Short mmCIF file of C-alpha atoms in Angstrom, two decimals:
data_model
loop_
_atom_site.label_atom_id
_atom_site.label_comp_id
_atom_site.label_asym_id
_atom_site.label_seq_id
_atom_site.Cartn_x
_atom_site.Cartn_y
_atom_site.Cartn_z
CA UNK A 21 18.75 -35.60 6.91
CA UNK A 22 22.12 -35.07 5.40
CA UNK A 23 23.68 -31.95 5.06
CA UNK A 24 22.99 -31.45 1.32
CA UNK A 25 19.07 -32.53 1.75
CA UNK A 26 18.78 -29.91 5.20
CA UNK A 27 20.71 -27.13 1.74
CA UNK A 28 18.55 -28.56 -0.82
CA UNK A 29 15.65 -27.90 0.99
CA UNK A 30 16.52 -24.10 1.67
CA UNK A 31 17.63 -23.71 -1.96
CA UNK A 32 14.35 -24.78 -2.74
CA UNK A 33 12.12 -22.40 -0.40
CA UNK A 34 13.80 -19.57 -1.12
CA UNK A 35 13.30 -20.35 -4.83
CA UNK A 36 9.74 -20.18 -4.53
CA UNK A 37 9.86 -17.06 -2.24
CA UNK A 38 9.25 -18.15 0.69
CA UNK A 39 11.48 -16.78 3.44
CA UNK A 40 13.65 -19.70 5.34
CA UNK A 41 14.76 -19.33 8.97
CA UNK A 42 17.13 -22.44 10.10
CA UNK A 43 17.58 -23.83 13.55
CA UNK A 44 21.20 -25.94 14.35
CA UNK A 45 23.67 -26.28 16.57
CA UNK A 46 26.20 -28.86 14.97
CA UNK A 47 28.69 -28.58 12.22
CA UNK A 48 26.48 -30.21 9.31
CA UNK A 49 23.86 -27.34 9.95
CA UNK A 50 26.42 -24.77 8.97
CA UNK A 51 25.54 -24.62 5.25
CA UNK A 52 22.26 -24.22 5.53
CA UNK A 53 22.11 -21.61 8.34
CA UNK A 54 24.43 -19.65 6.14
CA UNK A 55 22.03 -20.10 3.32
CA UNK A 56 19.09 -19.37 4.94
CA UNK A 57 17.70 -15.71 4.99
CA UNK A 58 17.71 -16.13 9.40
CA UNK A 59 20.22 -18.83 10.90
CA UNK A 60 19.61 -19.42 13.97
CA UNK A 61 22.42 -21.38 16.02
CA UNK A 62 22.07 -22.52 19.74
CA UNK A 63 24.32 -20.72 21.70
CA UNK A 64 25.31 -23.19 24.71
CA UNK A 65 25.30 -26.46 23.09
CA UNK A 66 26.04 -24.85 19.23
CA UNK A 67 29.41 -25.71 17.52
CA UNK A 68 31.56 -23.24 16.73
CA UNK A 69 31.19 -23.30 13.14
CA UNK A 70 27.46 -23.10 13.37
CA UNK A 71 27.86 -20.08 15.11
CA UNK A 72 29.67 -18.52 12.33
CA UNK A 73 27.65 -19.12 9.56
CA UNK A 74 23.99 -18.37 11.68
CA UNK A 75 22.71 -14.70 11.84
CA UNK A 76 21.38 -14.88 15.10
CA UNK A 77 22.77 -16.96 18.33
CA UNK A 78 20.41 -18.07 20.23
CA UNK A 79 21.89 -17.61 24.02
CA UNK A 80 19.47 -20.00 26.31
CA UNK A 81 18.68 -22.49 23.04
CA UNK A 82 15.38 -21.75 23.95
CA UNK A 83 13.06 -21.71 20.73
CA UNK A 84 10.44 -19.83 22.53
CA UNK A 85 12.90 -16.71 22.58
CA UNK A 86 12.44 -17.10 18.78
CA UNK A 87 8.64 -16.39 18.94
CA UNK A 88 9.52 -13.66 21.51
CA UNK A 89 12.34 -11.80 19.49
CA UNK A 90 10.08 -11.80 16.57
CA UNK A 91 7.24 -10.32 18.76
CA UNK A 92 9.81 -7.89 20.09
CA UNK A 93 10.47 -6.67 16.39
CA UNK A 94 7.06 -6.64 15.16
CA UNK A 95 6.23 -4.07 18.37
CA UNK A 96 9.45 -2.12 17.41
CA UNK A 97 8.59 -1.71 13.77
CA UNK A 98 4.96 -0.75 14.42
CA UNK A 99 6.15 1.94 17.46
CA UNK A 100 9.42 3.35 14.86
CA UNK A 101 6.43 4.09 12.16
CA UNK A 102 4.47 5.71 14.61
CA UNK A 103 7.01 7.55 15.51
CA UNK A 104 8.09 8.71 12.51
CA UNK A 105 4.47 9.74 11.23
CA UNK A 106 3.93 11.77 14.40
CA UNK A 107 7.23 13.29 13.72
CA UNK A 108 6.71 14.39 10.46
CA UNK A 109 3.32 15.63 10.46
CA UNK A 110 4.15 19.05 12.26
CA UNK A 111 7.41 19.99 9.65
CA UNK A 112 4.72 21.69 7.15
CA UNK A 113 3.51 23.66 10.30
CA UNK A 114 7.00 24.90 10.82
CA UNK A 115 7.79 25.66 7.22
CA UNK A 116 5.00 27.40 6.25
CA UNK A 117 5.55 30.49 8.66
CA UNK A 118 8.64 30.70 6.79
CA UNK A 119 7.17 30.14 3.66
CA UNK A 120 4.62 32.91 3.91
CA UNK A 121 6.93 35.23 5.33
CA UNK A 122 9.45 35.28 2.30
CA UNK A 123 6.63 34.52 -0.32
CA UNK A 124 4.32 36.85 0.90
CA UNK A 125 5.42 39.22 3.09
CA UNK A 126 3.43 38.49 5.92
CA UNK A 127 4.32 38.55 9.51
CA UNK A 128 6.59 35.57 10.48
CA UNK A 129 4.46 33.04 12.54
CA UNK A 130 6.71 31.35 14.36
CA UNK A 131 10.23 32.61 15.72
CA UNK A 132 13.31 30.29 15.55
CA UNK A 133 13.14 30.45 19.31
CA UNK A 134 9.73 29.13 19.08
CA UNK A 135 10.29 26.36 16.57
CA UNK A 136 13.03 25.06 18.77
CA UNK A 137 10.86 25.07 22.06
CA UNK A 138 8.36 23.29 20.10
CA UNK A 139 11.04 20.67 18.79
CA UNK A 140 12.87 20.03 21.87
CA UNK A 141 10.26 20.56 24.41
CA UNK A 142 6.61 19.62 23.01
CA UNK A 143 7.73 17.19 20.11
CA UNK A 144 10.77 15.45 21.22
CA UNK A 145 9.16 13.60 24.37
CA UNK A 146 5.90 12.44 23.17
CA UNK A 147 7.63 10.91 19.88
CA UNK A 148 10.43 9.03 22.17
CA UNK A 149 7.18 7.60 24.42
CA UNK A 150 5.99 5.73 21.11
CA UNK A 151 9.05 3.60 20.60
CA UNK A 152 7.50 2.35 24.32
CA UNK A 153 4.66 1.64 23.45
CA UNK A 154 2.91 -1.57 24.05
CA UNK A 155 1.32 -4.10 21.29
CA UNK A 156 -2.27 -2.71 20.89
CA UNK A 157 -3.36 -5.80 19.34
CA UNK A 158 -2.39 -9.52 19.07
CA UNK A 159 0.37 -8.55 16.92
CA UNK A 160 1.56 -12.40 16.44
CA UNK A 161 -1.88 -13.11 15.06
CA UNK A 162 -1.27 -10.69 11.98
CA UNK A 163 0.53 -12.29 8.97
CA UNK A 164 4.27 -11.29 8.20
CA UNK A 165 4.87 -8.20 6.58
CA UNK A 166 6.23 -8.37 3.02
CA UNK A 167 9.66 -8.72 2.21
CA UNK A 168 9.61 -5.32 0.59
CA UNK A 169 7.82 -3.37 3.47
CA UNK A 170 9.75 -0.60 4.06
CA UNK A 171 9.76 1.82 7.38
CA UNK A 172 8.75 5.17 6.00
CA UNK A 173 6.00 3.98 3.38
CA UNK A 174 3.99 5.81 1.07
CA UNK A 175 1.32 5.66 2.84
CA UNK A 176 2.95 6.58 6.07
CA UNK A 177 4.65 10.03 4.08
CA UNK A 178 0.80 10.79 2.81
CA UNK A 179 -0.82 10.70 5.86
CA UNK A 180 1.92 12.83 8.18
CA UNK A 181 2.33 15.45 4.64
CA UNK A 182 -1.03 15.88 3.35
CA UNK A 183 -3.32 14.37 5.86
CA UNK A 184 -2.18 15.23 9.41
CA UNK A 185 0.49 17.69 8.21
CA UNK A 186 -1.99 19.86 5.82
CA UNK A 187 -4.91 20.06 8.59
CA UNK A 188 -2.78 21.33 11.26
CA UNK A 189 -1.33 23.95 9.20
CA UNK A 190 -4.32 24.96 8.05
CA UNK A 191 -5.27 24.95 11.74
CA UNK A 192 -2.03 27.10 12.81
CA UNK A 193 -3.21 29.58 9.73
CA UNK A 194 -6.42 30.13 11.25
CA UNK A 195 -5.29 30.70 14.61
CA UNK A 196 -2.31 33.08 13.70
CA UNK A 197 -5.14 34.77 11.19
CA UNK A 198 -7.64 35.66 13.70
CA UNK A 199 -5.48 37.63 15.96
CA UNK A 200 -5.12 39.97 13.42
CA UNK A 201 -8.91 39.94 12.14
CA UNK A 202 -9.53 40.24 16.29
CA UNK A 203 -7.87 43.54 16.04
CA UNK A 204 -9.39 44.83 12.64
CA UNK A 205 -6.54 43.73 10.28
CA UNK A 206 -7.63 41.92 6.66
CA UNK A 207 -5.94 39.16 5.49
CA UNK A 208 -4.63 41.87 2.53
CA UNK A 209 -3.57 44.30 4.66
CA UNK A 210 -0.31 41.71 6.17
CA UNK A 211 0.38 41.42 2.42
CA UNK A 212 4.25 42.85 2.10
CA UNK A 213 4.24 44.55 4.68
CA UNK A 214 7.56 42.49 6.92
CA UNK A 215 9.96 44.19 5.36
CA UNK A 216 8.49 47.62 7.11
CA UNK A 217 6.38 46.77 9.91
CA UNK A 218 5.98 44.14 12.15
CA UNK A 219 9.59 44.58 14.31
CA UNK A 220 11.66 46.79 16.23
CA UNK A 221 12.35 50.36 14.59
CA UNK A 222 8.50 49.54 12.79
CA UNK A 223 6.78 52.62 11.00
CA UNK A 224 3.34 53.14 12.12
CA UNK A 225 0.63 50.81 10.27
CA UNK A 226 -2.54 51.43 8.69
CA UNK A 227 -5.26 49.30 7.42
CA UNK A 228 -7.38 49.68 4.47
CA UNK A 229 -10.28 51.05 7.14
CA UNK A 230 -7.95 53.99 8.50
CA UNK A 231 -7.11 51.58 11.69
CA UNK A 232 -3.12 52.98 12.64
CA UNK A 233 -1.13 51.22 14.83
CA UNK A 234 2.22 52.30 16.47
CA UNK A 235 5.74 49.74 16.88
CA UNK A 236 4.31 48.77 20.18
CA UNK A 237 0.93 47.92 18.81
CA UNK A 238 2.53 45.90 16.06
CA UNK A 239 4.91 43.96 18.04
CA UNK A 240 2.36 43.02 20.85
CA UNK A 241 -0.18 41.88 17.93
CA UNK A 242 2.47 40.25 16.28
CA UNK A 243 3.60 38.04 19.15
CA UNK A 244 -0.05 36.81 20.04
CA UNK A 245 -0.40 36.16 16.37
CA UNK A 246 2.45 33.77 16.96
CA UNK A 247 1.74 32.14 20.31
CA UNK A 248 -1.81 31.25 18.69
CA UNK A 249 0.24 29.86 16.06
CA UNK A 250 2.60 27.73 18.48
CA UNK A 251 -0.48 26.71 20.78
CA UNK A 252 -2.55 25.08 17.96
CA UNK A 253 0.63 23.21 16.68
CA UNK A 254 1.33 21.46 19.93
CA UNK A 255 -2.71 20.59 21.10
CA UNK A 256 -3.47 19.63 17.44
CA UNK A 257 0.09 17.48 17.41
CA UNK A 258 -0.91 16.45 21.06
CA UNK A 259 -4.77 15.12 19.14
CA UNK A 260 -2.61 13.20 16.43
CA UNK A 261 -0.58 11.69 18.74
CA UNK A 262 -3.60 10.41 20.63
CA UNK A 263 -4.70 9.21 16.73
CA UNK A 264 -1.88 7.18 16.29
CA UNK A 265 -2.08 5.29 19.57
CA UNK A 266 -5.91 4.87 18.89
#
């Protein structure tokens, strides 16, 4: 084939949508590797032009390293996107502490010091060991994914925000709930009460049953309160990461 027919032909795929990747080494291949959405030049017996104009040079000119890069990228895309979902799905855990503090007045659930230890120390590692992960199926078998997949898809942000994400706050809000019911304290008694209680220099606190409890008291309650909170994060985060590789 002439140079033209080896364009024409990629002018033509990619006009019906298909996605073109081109294989050359010599000079004529040059316009259609730079045409083609992948051009793939040899490396060792490849011109220099050819080069130029591919995408991708391939060092050995082995074509099997073609099936094996795209196997390699397939594995990476599949690992980043697990990655990410197990990543985001414990953010609403950490704002909502926040959240309730300022909203409601409640007790903060989680200390800065605590959201970092859970972000450096119990989220950090597992969510690097998924971008090592290896295929769990035949992942060359599947057909390509669309030219408009994207990394962080819809469905991806719906089950880490209000799938995974929603249960294990709602999880963390039970926990950090029933240390206080544990020592006799309604949910509407922690209503706006922060700004006086619950810290250092605390006036005593008493519950709608006559139940009184000193600065000590408060603080000790108060910090079980928020290592139930931290706990249930990480072992229901550890159960979703065990999800995703499932």
């Amino acid at each position: 084939t002439t140079p033209e027919q080896k364009l024409q032909i990629v002018e033509e795929c990619k006009r019906r949508g298909e996605t073109v990747a081109v294989t050359g080494g010599g000079v004529n291949d040059a316009p259609a590797l730079a045409n083609a959405n992948v051009g793939i030049a040899m490396g060792v017996n490849g011109s220099d032009i050819a080069k130029q104009a591919a995408d991708i040079i391939l060092t050995d000119d082995n074509f099997a390293s073609i099936v094996k890069g795209i196997e390699e990228g397939r594995l990476l895309f599949d690992n980043l996107r697990l990655s990410i979902a197990y990543t985001l799905a414990h953010l609403w855990p950490e704002i909502f502490p926040v959240v309730l503090h300022f909203t409601l007045g409640m007790p903060l659930g989680l200390s800065p010091l605590q959201i970092l230890s859970v972000d450096l120390a119990s989220e950090l590692p597992p969510a690097i060991s998924l971008a090592y992960e290896t295929p769990e199926t035949a992942i060359m078998h599947s057909r390509p994914r669309r030219r408009d997949a994207r990394l962080v898809s819809r469905s991806l942000l719906i089950y880490s925000y209000l799938f995974a994400g929603t249960i294990i706050t709602a999880g963390c809000i039970m926990a950090y709930l029933s240390v206080y019911w544990s020592h006799g304290i309604a949910l509407q008694d922690l209503l706006f009460t922060a700004e006086y209680n619950w810290k250092v220099g605390a006036q005593n606190f008493t519950t709608s049953d006559g139940l009184v409890f000193s600065e000590e008291e408060q603080l000790y309650i108060k910090g079980q309160a928020a290592a139930a909170w931290q706990i249930t994060l990480v072992l229901t985060q550890a159960k979703n990461c065990s999800n995703d590789l499932a």
